[in-house]
Amino acid sequence: MFLTFIINSILVSIAVLIHYEALKILSEVIPKLKVEHRLRVLFGFFGALLAHIIEIWMFAFAYYFKIRSGYFGTLIGNSENSLMDCSYYSFTNYTSLGIGDIEPTGDLRFLTGLEALTGLLLIAWTASFMYLEMQKLWKDK
């Protein structure tokens, strides 16, 4: 249980740091782009989307390696526990879509809850960031 807590804490911390750095870079690069304000907004959107995808894949690899270890539980349901199954599960979990066709067992349940909460907060952070960036860009128009 202690090992699960440590690993999960590290994963959440890395996801937050990735997101922080991505938004920091975007906030520095977007104003410097010599293109229309609409294209700057799109650049910000796709940059933030890329950060989310990286974070989701990080959680997918964590599920995959935790399952392969045999110590942390598994995913049951319509799943072979392949890397693609883990990434599908991670995408649905991070976005809180929660289709329910795959269910975690064992200590993976804790990572599932943390990923959903982290995804919710990081998506909200992105929405707030994009709103502020769009406000700045529309004022510059």
PDB file of C-alpha atoms in Angstrom:
ATOM      1  CA  MET A   1       0.000   0.000   0.000  1.00  0.00           C
ATOM      2  CA  PHE A   2       2.846   2.411   0.823  1.00  0.00           C
ATOM      3  CA  LEU A   3       4.501   1.670  -2.527  1.00  0.00           C
ATOM      4  CA  THR A   4       1.195   2.393  -4.291  1.00  0.00           C
ATOM      5  CA  PHE A   5       0.933   5.727  -2.472  1.00  0.00           C
ATOM      6  CA  ILE A   6       4.486   6.709  -3.466  1.00  0.00           C
ATOM      7  CA  ILE A   7       4.111   5.700  -7.120  1.00  0.00           C
ATOM      8  CA  ASN A   8       0.713   7.383  -7.465  1.00  0.00           C
ATOM      9  CA  SER A   9       1.981  10.573  -5.807  1.00  0.00           C
ATOM     10  CA  ILE A  10       4.914  10.690  -8.210  1.00  0.00           C
ATOM     11  CA  LEU A  11       2.637  10.152 -11.228  1.00  0.00           C
ATOM     12  CA  VAL A  12       0.256  12.943 -10.202  1.00  0.00           C
ATOM     13  CA  SER A  13       3.184  15.262  -9.464  1.00  0.00           C
ATOM     14  CA  ILE A  14       4.738  14.600 -12.867  1.00  0.00           C
ATOM     15  CA  ALA A  15       1.394  15.219 -14.613  1.00  0.00           C
ATOM     16  CA  VAL A  16       0.992  18.564 -12.820  1.00  0.00           C
ATOM     17  CA  LEU A  17       4.581  19.550 -13.640  1.00  0.00           C
ATOM     18  CA  ILE A  18       4.142  18.631 -17.309  1.00  0.00           C
ATOM     19  CA  HIS A  19       1.004  20.720 -17.448  1.00  0.00           C
ATOM     20  CA  TYR A  20       2.553  23.652 -15.632  1.00  0.00           C
ATOM     21  CA  GLU A  21       5.552  23.696 -17.955  1.00  0.00           C
ATOM     22  CA  ALA A  22       3.390  23.335 -21.064  1.00  0.00           C
ATOM     23  CA  LEU A  23       1.156  26.240 -20.077  1.00  0.00           C
ATOM     24  CA  LYS A  24       4.181  28.323 -19.082  1.00  0.00           C
ATOM     25  CA  ILE A  25       5.818  27.741 -22.466  1.00  0.00           C
ATOM     26  CA  LEU A  26       2.559  28.480 -24.276  1.00  0.00           C
ATOM     27  CA  SER A  27       2.089  31.722 -22.336  1.00  0.00           C
ATOM     28  CA  GLU A  28       5.562  32.840 -23.422  1.00  0.00           C
ATOM     29  CA  VAL A  29       5.335  31.695 -27.050  1.00  0.00           C
ATOM     30  CA  ILE A  30       1.774  32.688 -27.981  1.00  0.00           C
ATOM     31  CA  PRO A  31       2.273  36.484 -27.697  1.00  0.00           C
ATOM     32  CA  LYS A  32       5.469  36.280 -29.771  1.00  0.00           C
ATOM     33  CA  LEU A  33       3.864  34.525 -32.732  1.00  0.00           C
ATOM     34  CA  LYS A  34       3.701  36.777 -35.782  1.00  0.00           C
ATOM     35  CA  VAL A  35       0.388  35.410 -37.028  1.00  0.00           C
ATOM     36  CA  GLU A  36      -3.276  36.351 -36.767  1.00  0.00           C
ATOM     37  CA  HIS A  37      -4.777  36.233 -33.294  1.00  0.00           C
ATOM     38  CA  ARG A  38      -7.044  33.351 -34.370  1.00  0.00           C
ATOM     39  CA  LEU A  39      -4.035  31.221 -35.228  1.00  0.00           C
ATOM     40  CA  ARG A  40      -2.429  32.072 -31.889  1.00  0.00           C
ATOM     41  CA  VAL A  41      -5.550  30.794 -30.122  1.00  0.00           C
ATOM     42  CA  LEU A  42      -5.401  27.583 -32.155  1.00  0.00           C
ATOM     43  CA  PHE A  43      -1.710  27.197 -31.348  1.00  0.00           C
ATOM     44  CA  GLY A  44      -2.560  27.502 -27.642  1.00  0.00           C
ATOM     45  CA  PHE A  45      -5.389  25.019 -27.960  1.00  0.00           C
ATOM     46  CA  PHE A  46      -3.318  22.370 -29.717  1.00  0.00           C
ATOM     47  CA  GLY A  47      -0.381  22.934 -27.367  1.00  0.00           C
ATOM     48  CA  ALA A  48      -2.618  22.348 -24.347  1.00  0.00           C
ATOM     49  CA  LEU A  49      -4.203  19.340 -26.040  1.00  0.00           C
ATOM     50  CA  LEU A  50      -0.751  17.860 -26.609  1.00  0.00           C
ATOM     51  CA  ALA A  51       0.075  18.306 -22.913  1.00  0.00           C
ATOM     52  CA  HIS A  52      -3.108  16.419 -21.963  1.00  0.00           C
ATOM     53  CA  ILE A  53      -2.288  13.606 -24.383  1.00  0.00           C
ATOM     54  CA  ILE A  54       1.216  13.251 -22.933  1.00  0.00           C
ATOM     55  CA  GLU A  55      -0.219  13.085 -19.414  1.00  0.00           C
ATOM     56  CA  ILE A  56      -2.823  10.516 -20.419  1.00  0.00           C
ATOM     57  CA  TRP A  57      -0.165   8.308 -22.026  1.00  0.00           C
ATOM     58  CA  MET A  58       1.974   8.622 -18.900  1.00  0.00           C
ATOM     59  CA  PHE A  59      -0.919   7.203 -16.861  1.00  0.00           C
ATOM     60  CA  ALA A  60      -1.492   4.517 -19.535  1.00  0.00           C
ATOM     61  CA  PHE A  61       2.120   3.352 -19.222  1.00  0.00           C
ATOM     62  CA  ALA A  62       1.733   3.342 -15.443  1.00  0.00           C
ATOM     63  CA  TYR A  63      -1.333   1.080 -15.700  1.00  0.00           C
ATOM     64  CA  TYR A  64       0.480  -1.163 -18.155  1.00  0.00           C
ATOM     65  CA  PHE A  65       3.591  -1.599 -16.028  1.00  0.00           C
ATOM     66  CA  LYS A  66       1.624  -1.969 -12.804  1.00  0.00           C
ATOM     67  CA  ILE A  67      -0.468  -4.720 -14.401  1.00  0.00           C
ATOM     68  CA  ARG A  68       2.625  -6.446 -15.785  1.00  0.00           C
ATOM     69  CA  SER A  69       4.230  -6.450 -12.331  1.00  0.00           C
ATOM     70  CA  GLY A  70       1.368  -8.590 -11.027  1.00  0.00           C
ATOM     71  CA  TYR A  71       1.478  -6.745  -7.705  1.00  0.00           C
ATOM     72  CA  PHE A  72      -0.986  -3.870  -8.132  1.00  0.00           C
ATOM     73  CA  GLY A  73      -4.071  -5.491  -9.640  1.00  0.00           C
ATOM     74  CA  THR A  74      -5.446  -5.683 -13.138  1.00  0.00           C
ATOM     75  CA  LEU A  75      -8.133  -4.375 -15.477  1.00  0.00           C
ATOM     76  CA  ILE A  76     -11.091  -6.669 -15.998  1.00  0.00           C
ATOM     77  CA  GLY A  77     -13.824  -6.544 -18.603  1.00  0.00           C
ATOM     78  CA  ASN A  78     -13.427  -6.224 -22.321  1.00  0.00           C
ATOM     79  CA  SER A  79      -9.656  -5.966 -22.010  1.00  0.00           C
ATOM     80  CA  GLU A  80      -6.528  -7.978 -22.742  1.00  0.00           C
ATOM     81  CA  ASN A  81      -4.481  -5.539 -20.619  1.00  0.00           C
ATOM     82  CA  SER A  82      -2.450  -4.521 -23.653  1.00  0.00           C
ATOM     83  CA  LEU A  83      -0.863  -1.079 -23.867  1.00  0.00           C
ATOM     84  CA  MET A  84      -3.719   0.026 -26.144  1.00  0.00           C
ATOM     85  CA  ASP A  85      -6.292  -1.197 -23.608  1.00  0.00           C
ATOM     86  CA  CYS A  86      -4.465   0.732 -20.902  1.00  0.00           C
ATOM     87  CA  SER A  87      -4.383   3.868 -23.055  1.00  0.00           C
ATOM     88  CA  TYR A  88      -8.102   3.544 -23.860  1.00  0.00           C
ATOM     89  CA  TYR A  89      -8.838   3.135 -20.151  1.00  0.00           C
ATOM     90  CA  SER A  90      -6.622   6.099 -19.323  1.00  0.00           C
ATOM     91  CA  PHE A  91      -8.310   8.362 -21.905  1.00  0.00           C
ATOM     92  CA  THR A  92     -11.787   7.506 -20.619  1.00  0.00           C
ATOM     93  CA  ASN A  93     -10.688   7.858 -17.021  1.00  0.00           C
ATOM     94  CA  TYR A  94      -8.695  11.115 -17.354  1.00  0.00           C
ATOM     95  CA  THR A  95     -11.614  12.815 -19.083  1.00  0.00           C
ATOM     96  CA  SER A  96     -14.081  11.357 -16.538  1.00  0.00           C
ATOM     97  CA  LEU A  97     -16.017   9.806 -19.414  1.00  0.00           C
ATOM     98  CA  GLY A  98     -16.129   6.522 -17.512  1.00  0.00           C
ATOM     99  CA  ILE A  99     -17.670   4.182 -20.066  1.00  0.00           C
ATOM    100  CA  GLY A 100     -17.438   1.308 -17.596  1.00  0.00           C
ATOM    101  CA  ASP A 101     -16.480  -1.543 -19.893  1.00  0.00           C
ATOM    102  CA  ILE A 102     -13.141  -1.915 -18.094  1.00  0.00           C
ATOM    103  CA  GLU A 103     -12.890  -2.049 -14.320  1.00  0.00           C
ATOM    104  CA  PRO A 104      -9.749  -1.864 -12.152  1.00  0.00           C
ATOM    105  CA  THR A 105      -9.005  -4.293  -9.349  1.00  0.00           C
ATOM    106  CA  GLY A 106      -6.563  -4.147  -6.485  1.00  0.00           C
ATOM    107  CA  ASP A 107      -4.418  -1.079  -5.932  1.00  0.00           C
ATOM    108  CA  LEU A 108      -5.079   0.125  -9.496  1.00  0.00           C
ATOM    109  CA  ARG A 109      -8.369   1.493  -8.125  1.00  0.00           C
ATOM    110  CA  PHE A 110      -6.450   4.204  -6.263  1.00  0.00           C
ATOM    111  CA  LEU A 111      -4.598   5.324  -9.383  1.00  0.00           C
ATOM    112  CA  THR A 112      -7.918   5.362 -11.246  1.00  0.00           C
ATOM    113  CA  GLY A 113      -9.442   7.794  -8.762  1.00  0.00           C
ATOM    114  CA  LEU A 114      -6.361   9.992  -8.710  1.00  0.00           C
ATOM    115  CA  GLU A 115      -6.168  10.093 -12.498  1.00  0.00           C
ATOM    116  CA  ALA A 116      -9.816  11.155 -12.778  1.00  0.00           C
ATOM    117  CA  LEU A 117      -9.342  13.908 -10.195  1.00  0.00           C
ATOM    118  CA  THR A 118      -6.078  15.052 -11.778  1.00  0.00           C
ATOM    119  CA  GLY A 119      -7.641  15.083 -15.241  1.00  0.00           C
ATOM    120  CA  LEU A 120     -10.586  17.118 -14.001  1.00  0.00           C
ATOM    121  CA  LEU A 121      -8.326  19.723 -12.399  1.00  0.00           C
ATOM    122  CA  LEU A 122      -5.909  19.923 -15.329  1.00  0.00           C
ATOM    123  CA  ILE A 123      -8.737  20.262 -17.846  1.00  0.00           C
ATOM    124  CA  ALA A 124     -10.200  23.086 -15.733  1.00  0.00           C
ATOM    125  CA  TRP A 125      -6.757  24.696 -15.549  1.00  0.00           C
ATOM    126  CA  THR A 126      -6.498  24.546 -19.347  1.00  0.00           C
ATOM    127  CA  ALA A 127      -9.938  26.086 -19.751  1.00  0.00           C
ATOM    128  CA  SER A 128      -8.982  28.934 -17.433  1.00  0.00           C
ATOM    129  CA  PHE A 129      -5.653  29.432 -19.209  1.00  0.00           C
ATOM    130  CA  MET A 130      -7.258  29.504 -22.654  1.00  0.00           C
ATOM    131  CA  TYR A 131      -9.915  31.950 -21.480  1.00  0.00           C
ATOM    132  CA  LEU A 132      -7.238  34.331 -20.190  1.00  0.00           C
ATOM    133  CA  GLU A 133      -5.130  33.964 -23.332  1.00  0.00           C
ATOM    134  CA  MET A 134      -8.129  34.601 -25.554  1.00  0.00           C
ATOM    135  CA  GLN A 135      -8.966  37.717 -23.533  1.00  0.00           C
ATOM    136  CA  LYS A 136      -5.445  39.036 -24.105  1.00  0.00           C
ATOM    137  CA  LEU A 137      -5.500  38.187 -27.798  1.00  0.00           C
ATOM    138  CA  TRP A 138      -8.876  39.781 -28.400  1.00  0.00           C
ATOM    139  CA  LYS A 139      -7.702  42.970 -26.697  1.00  0.00           C
ATOM    140  CA  ASP A 140      -4.671  43.031 -29.021  1.00  0.00           C
ATOM    141  CA  LYS A 141      -6.885  42.651 -32.104  1.00  0.00           C
TER     142      LYS A 141
END
